[in-house]
mmCIF file of C-alpha atoms in Angstrom:
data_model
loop_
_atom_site.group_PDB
_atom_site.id
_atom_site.type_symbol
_atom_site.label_atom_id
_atom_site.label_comp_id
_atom_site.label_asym_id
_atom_site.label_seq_id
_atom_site.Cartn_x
_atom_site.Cartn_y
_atom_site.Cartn_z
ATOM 1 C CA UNK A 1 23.166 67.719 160.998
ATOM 2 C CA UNK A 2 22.320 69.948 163.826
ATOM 3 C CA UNK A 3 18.833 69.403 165.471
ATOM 4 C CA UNK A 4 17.361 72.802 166.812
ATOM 5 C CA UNK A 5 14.882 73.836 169.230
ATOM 6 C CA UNK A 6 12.136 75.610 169.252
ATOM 7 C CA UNK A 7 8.837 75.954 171.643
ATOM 8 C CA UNK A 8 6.925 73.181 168.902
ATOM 9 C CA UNK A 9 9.988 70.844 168.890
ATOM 10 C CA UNK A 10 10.161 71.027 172.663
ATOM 11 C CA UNK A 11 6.990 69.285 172.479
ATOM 12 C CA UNK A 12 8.062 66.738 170.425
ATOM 13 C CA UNK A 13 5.679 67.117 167.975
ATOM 14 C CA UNK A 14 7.934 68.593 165.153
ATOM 15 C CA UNK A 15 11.530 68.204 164.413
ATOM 16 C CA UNK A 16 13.343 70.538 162.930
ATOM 17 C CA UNK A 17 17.797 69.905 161.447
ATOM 18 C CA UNK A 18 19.817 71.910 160.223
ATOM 19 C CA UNK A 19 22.379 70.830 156.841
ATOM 20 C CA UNK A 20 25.521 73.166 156.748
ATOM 21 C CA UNK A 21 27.468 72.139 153.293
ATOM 22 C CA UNK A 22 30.622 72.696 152.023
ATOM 23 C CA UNK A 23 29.757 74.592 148.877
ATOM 24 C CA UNK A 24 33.511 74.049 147.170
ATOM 25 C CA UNK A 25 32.952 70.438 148.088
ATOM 26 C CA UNK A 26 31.845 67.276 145.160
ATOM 27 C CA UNK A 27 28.816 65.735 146.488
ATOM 28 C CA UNK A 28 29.224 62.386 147.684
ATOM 29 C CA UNK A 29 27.847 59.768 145.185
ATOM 30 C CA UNK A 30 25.270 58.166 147.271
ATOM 31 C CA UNK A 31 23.773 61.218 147.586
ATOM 32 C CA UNK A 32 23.331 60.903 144.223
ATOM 33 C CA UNK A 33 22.715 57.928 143.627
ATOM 34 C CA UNK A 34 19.486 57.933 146.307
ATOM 35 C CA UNK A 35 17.778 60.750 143.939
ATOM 36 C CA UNK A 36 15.469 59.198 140.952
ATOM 37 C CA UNK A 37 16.259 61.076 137.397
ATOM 38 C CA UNK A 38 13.440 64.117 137.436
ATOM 39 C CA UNK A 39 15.386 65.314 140.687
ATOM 40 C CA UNK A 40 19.152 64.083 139.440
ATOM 41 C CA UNK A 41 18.018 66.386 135.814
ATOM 42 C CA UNK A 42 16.665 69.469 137.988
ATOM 43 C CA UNK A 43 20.019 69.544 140.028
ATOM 44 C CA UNK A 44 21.759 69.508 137.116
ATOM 45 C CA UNK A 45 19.919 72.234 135.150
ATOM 46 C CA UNK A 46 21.721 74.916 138.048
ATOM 47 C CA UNK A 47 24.277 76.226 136.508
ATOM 48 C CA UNK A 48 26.519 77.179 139.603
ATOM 49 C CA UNK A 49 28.040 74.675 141.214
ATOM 50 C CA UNK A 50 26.587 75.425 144.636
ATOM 51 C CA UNK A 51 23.449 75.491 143.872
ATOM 52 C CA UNK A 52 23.778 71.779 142.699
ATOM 53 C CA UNK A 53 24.808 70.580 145.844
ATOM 54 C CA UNK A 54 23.118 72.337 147.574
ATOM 55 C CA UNK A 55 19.817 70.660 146.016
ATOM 56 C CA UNK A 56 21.745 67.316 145.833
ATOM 57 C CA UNK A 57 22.260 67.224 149.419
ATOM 58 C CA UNK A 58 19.277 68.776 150.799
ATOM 59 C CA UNK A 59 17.184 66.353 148.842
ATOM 60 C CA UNK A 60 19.056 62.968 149.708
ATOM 61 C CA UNK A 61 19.152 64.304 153.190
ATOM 62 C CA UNK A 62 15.468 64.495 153.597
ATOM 63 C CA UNK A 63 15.044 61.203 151.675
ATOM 64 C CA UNK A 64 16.867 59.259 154.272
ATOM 65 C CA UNK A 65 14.857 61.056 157.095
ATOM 66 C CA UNK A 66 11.688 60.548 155.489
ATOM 67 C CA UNK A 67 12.588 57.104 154.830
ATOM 68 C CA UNK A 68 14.093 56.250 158.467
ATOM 69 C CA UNK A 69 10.298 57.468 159.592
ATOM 70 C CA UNK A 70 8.531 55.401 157.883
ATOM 71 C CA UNK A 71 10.127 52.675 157.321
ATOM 72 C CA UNK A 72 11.140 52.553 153.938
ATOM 73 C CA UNK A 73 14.133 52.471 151.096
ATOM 74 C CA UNK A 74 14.411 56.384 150.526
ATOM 75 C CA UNK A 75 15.092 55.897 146.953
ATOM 76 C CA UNK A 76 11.909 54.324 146.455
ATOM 77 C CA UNK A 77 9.839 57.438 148.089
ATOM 78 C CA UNK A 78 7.660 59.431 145.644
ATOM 79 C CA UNK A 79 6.552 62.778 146.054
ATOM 80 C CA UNK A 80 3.182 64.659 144.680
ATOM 81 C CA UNK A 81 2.868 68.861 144.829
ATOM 82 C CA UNK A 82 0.452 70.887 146.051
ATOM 83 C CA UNK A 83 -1.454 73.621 144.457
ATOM 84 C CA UNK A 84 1.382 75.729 144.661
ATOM 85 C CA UNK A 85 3.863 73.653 144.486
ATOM 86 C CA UNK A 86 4.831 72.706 147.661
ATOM 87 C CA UNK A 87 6.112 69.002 147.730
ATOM 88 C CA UNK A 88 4.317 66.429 149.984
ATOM 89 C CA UNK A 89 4.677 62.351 150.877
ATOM 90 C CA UNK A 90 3.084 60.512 148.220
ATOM 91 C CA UNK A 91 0.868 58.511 150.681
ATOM 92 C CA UNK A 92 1.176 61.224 153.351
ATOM 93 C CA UNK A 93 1.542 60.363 157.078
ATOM 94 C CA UNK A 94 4.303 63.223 157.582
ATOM 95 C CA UNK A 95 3.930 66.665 156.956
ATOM 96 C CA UNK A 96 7.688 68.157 156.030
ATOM 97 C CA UNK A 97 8.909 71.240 154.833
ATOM 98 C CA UNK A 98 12.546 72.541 153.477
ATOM 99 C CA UNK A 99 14.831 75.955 152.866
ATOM 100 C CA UNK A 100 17.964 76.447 151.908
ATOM 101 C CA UNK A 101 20.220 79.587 151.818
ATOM 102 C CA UNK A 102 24.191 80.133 151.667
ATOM 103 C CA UNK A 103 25.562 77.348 153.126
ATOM 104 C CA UNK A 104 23.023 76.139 155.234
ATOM 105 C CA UNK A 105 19.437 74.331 154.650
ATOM 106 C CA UNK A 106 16.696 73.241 157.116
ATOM 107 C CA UNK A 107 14.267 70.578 156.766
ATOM 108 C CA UNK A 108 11.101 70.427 159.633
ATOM 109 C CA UNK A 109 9.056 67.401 159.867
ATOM 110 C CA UNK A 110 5.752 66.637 161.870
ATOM 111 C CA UNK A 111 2.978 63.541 162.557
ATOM 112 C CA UNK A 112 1.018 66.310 163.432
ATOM 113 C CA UNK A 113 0.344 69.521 162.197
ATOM 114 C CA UNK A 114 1.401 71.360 159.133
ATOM 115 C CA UNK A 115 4.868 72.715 159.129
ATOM 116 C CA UNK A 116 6.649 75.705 157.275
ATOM 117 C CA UNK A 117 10.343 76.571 157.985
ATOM 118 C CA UNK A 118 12.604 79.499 155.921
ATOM 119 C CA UNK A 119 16.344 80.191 156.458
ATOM 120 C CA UNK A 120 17.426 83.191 154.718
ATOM 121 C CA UNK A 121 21.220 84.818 154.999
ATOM 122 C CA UNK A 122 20.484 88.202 155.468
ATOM 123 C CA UNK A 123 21.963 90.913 152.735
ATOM 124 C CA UNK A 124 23.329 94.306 154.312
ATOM 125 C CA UNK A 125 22.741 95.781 150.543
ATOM 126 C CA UNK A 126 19.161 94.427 149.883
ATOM 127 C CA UNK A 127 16.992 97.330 148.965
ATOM 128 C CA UNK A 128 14.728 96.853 152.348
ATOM 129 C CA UNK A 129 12.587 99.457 151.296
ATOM 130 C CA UNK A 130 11.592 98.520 147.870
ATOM 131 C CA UNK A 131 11.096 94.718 149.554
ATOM 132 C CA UNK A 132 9.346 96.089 152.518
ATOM 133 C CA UNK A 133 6.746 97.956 150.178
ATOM 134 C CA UNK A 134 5.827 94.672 148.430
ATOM 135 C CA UNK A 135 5.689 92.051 151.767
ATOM 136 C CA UNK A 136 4.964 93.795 154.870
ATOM 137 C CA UNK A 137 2.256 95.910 156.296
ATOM 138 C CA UNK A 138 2.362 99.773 156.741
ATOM 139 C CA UNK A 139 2.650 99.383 160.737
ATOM 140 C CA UNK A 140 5.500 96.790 159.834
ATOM 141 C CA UNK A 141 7.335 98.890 157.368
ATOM 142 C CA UNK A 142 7.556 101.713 160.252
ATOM 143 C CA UNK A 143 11.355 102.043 161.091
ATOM 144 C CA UNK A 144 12.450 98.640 159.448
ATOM 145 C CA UNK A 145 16.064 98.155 159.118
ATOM 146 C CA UNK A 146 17.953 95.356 156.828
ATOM 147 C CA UNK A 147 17.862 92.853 159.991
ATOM 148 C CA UNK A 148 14.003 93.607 160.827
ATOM 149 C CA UNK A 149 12.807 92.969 157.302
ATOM 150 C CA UNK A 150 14.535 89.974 157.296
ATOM 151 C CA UNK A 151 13.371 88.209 160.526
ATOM 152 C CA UNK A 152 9.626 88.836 159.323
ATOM 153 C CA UNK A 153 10.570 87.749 155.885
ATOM 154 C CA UNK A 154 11.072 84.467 157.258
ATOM 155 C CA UNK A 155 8.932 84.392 159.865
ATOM 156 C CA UNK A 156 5.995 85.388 156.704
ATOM 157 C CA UNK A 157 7.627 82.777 154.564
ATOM 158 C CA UNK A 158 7.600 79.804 156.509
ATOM 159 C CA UNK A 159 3.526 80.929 157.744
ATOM 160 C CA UNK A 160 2.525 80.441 154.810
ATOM 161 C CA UNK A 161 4.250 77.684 153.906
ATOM 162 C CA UNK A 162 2.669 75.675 156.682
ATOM 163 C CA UNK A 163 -0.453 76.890 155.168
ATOM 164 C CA UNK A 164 -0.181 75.151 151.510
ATOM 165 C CA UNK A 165 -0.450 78.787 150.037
ATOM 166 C CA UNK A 166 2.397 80.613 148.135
ATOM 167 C CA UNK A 167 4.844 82.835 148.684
ATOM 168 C CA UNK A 168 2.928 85.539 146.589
ATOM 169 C CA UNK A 169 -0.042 84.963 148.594
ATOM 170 C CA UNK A 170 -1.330 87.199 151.224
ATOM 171 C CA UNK A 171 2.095 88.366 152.504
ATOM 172 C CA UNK A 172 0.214 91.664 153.792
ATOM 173 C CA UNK A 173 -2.433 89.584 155.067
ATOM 174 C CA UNK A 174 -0.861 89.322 158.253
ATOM 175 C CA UNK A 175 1.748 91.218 160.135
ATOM 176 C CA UNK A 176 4.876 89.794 162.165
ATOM 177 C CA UNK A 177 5.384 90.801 165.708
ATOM 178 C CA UNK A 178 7.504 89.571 168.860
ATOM 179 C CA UNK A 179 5.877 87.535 171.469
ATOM 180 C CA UNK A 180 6.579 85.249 174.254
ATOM 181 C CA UNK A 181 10.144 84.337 174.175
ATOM 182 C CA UNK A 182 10.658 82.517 171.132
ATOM 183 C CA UNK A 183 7.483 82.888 169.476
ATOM 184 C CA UNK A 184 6.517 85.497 167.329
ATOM 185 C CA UNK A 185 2.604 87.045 167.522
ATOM 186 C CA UNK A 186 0.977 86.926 164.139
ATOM 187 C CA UNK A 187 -1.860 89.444 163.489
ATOM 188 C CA UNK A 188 -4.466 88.670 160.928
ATOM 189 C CA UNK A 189 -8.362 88.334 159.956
ATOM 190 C CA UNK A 190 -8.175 85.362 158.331
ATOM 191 C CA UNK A 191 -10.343 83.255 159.966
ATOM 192 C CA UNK A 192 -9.528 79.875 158.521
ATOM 193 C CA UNK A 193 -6.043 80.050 158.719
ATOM 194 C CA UNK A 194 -7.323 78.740 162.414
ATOM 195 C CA UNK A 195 -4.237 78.237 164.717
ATOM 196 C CA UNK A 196 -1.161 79.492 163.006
ATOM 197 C CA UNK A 197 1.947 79.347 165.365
ATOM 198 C CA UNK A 198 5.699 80.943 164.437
ATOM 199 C CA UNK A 199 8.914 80.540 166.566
ATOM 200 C CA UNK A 200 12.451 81.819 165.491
ATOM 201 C CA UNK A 201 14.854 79.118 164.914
ATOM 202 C CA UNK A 202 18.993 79.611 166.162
ATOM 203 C CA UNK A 203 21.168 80.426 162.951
ATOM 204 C CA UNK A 204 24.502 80.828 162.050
ATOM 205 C CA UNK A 205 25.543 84.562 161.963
ATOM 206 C CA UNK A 206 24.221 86.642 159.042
ATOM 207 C CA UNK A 207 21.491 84.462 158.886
ATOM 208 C CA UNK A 208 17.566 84.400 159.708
ATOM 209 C CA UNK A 209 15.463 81.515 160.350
ATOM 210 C CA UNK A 210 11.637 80.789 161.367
ATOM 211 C CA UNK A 211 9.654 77.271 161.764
ATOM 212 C CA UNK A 212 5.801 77.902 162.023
ATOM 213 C CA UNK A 213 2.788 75.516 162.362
ATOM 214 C CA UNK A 214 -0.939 75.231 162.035
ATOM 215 C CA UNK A 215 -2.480 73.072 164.222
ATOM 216 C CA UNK A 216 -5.947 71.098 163.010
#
């Protein structure tokens, strides 16, 4: 695992890994064998190989980490969903969050705000203008090229993410622009989203990744 850095992580308040599989690979068995039956039966209703593992070893991975922060046997953690599904710590006490693309997967975690994180690898034939009608904003859509839509894809993605909301939700609610270094500006009139952050995340070549956060 490859930790990563990003204006949040730097201080220390979220941490934020990165998985990179080998997709022709078995999965080990005690990644396996940490995963309780709902989770071992959803792997195995993928029909590609890849996809398996790559659920497999996303999930035991953030099991251990979860468990190594609080101090318990990761086979014994539960999880409960949100309204839209997104998974959460039975018991709470760490906010986490989890993507996974190709042949890589991140996994964020924070004591302290709400986290989102998206890794996408980016597709040269992806019909960017059909996608860009349905998720970004007329100003955004100006010029857009495959890479553009991509970096505010996930940048959008992990927002709202940290938010609880879905993915369907209010992506042209808000619009995606550089900042400061790192960080990305958000634009929107949604006042109790209160203090959404964004940063781009390092990834491997052909790839696009964001972390964002909402601080209480």
């Amino acid at each position: 695992m490859t930790s990563l850095w990003s204006p949040a992580v730097g201080e220390g308040r979220i941490e934020v890994l990165r998985l990179d599989f080998d997709l022709a690979a078995p999965w080990p068995d005690a990644d396996w064998n940490v995963l309780n039956t709902e989770e071992r039966e959803r792997a195995l209703r993928f029909f590609r190989h890849e996809d398996r593992l790559r659920m497999v070893s996303t999930r035991a991975a953030l099991r251990r980490l979860l468990g190594e922060k609080i101090g318990a046997d990761p086979a014994t953690l539960r999880f409960t969903a949100g309204r839209y599904g997104r998974p959460e710590l039975a018991g709470g006490g760490v906010s986490f969050n989890v993507s996974h693309s190709g042949d890589c997967a991140l996994i964020a975690f924070s004591r302290h705000w709400a986290v989102g994180v998206d890794i996408e690898r980016v597709d040269a034939t992806a019909d960017v203008a059909g996608l860009a009608a349905i998720t970004l904003t007329r100003e955004e859509r100006e010029g857009v090229d495959v890479a553009d839509f991509f970096e505010r894809w996930v940048v959008k993605e992990a927002a709202l993410k940290a938010l609880g909301l879905g993915i369907t939700e209010k992506l042209q609610a808000f619009s995606v622009w550089p900042g400061q270094g790192e960080l990305y500006e958000l634009r929107h009139a949604e006042a109790e989203w209160g203090d959404l952050r964004a940063a781009r995340l390092a990834a491997p070549p052909g790839y696009a990744a964001a972390l964002a956060w909402k601080t209480p």
